[in-house]
Coordinates of C-alpha atoms in Angstrom, one line a residue:
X53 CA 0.0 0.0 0.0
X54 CA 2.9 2.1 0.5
X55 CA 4.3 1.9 -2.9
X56 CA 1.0 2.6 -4.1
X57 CA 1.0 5.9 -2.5
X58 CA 4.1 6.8 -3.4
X59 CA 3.6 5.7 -7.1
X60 CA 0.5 8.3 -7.1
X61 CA 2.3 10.6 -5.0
X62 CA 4.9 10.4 -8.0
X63 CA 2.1 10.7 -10.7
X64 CA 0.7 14.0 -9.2
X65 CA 4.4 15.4 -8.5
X66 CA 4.6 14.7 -12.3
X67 CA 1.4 16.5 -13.6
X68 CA 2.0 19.5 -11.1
X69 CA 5.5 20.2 -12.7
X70 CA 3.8 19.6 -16.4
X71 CA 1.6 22.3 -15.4
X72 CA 3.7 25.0 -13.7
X73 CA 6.2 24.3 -17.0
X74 CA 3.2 25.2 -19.5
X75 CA 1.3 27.9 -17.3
X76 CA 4.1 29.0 -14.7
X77 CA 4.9 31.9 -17.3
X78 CA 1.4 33.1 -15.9
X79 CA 2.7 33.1 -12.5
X80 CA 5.7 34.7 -13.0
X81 CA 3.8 37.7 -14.4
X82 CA 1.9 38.3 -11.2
X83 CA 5.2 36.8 -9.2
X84 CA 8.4 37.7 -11.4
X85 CA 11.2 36.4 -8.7
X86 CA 9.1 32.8 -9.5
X87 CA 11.2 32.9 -12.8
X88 CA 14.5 31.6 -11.2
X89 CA 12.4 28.4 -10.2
X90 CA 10.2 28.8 -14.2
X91 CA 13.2 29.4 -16.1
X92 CA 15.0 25.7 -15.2
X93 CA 11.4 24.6 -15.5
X94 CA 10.5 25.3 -18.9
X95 CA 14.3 24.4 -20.3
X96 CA 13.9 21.3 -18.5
X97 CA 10.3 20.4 -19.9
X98 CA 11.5 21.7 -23.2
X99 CA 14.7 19.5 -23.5
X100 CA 12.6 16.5 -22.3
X101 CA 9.8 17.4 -25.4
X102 CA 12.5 18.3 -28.3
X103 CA 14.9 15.5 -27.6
X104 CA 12.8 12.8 -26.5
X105 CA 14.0 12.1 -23.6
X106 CA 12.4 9.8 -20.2
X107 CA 11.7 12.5 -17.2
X108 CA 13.2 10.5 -14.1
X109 CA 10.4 10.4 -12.4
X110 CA 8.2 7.9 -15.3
X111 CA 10.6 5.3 -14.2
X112 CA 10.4 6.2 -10.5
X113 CA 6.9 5.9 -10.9
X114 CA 6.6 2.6 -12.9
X115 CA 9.8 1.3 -9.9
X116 CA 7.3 2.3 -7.3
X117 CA 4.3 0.5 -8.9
X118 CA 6.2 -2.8 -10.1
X119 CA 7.1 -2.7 -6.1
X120 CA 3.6 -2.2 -5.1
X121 CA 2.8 -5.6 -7.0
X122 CA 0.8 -4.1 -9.8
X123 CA 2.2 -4.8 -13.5
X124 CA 0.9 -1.7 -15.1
X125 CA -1.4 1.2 -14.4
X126 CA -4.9 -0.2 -12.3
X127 CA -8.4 1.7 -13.2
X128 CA -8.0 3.6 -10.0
X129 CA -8.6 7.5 -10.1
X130 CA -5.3 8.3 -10.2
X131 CA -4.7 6.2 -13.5
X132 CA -7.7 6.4 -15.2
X133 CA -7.5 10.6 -15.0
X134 CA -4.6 12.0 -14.7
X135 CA -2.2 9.1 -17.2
X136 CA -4.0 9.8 -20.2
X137 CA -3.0 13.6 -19.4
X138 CA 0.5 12.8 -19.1
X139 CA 1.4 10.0 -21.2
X140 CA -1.3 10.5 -24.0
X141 CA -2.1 7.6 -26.8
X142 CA -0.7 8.5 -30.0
X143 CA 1.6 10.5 -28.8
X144 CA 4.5 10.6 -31.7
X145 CA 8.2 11.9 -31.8
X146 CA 6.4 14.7 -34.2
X147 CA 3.7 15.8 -31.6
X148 CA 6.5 15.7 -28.7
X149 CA 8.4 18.3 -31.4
X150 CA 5.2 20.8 -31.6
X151 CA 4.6 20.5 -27.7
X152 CA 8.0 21.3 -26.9
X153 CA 8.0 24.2 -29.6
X154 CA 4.2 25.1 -28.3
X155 CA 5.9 25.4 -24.9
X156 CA 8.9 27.7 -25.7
X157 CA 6.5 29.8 -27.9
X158 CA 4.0 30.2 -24.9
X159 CA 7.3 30.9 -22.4
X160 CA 8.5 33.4 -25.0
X161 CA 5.2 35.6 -25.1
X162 CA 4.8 35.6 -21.3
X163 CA 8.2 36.5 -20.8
X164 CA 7.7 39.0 -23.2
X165 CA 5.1 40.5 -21.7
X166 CA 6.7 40.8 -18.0
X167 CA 9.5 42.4 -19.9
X168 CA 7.5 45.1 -21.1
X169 CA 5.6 45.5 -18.0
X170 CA 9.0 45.9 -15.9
X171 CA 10.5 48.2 -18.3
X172 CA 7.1 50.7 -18.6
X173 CA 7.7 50.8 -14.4
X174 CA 11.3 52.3 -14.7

């Protein structure tokens, strides 16, 4: 039961960092020091997008529910809602190129705007 936790402890760690890496730039707007945590963030989810690479934490994840005696993902909540978010079917190397591009684009505009909001202050 432990494991099981963790696992979904893991899978909501997961989907909270997705989401401050696509919508943090709106955060950072209202919060601007919060780049110095966004900035890693986004090049992080970015690199992970454009080069197809594992984020650590799907293995963690799958180590932690392997140990909790399941063999894949169960039809609990956790799975059933937030996995197809996160690892979505049909995902291709081609769609992981647009999301990561979709991301920096999104990043870029944000940024751009908290840059012209701090330079109309001085």
């Amino acid at each position: 039961m432990t494991y099981r936790i963790a696992a979904d402890a893991v899978m909501l760690l997961h989907l909270a960092f997705i989401l401050f890496v696509v919508l943090g730039g709106l955060l950072v707007v209202k919060w601007p020091r919060l780049a110095l945590l966004h900035l890693p963030a986004v090049a992080w989810g970015a690199t992970v997008e454009l080069l197809h690479l594992i984020c650590p934490l799907t293995p963690l994840e799958n180590h932690l529910r392997r140990a909790a005696g399941e063999e894949g993902y169960s039809v609990g909540f956790i799975e059933h809602y937030l996995v197809p978010l996160i690892y979505p079917a049909g995902l291709t190397p081609g769609i992981q190129l647009w999301l990561g591009a979709f991301v920096l684009l999104l990043n870029l505009v944000l940024y751009g705007l908290l840059a012209r909001r701090l330079m109309r202050r001085r």
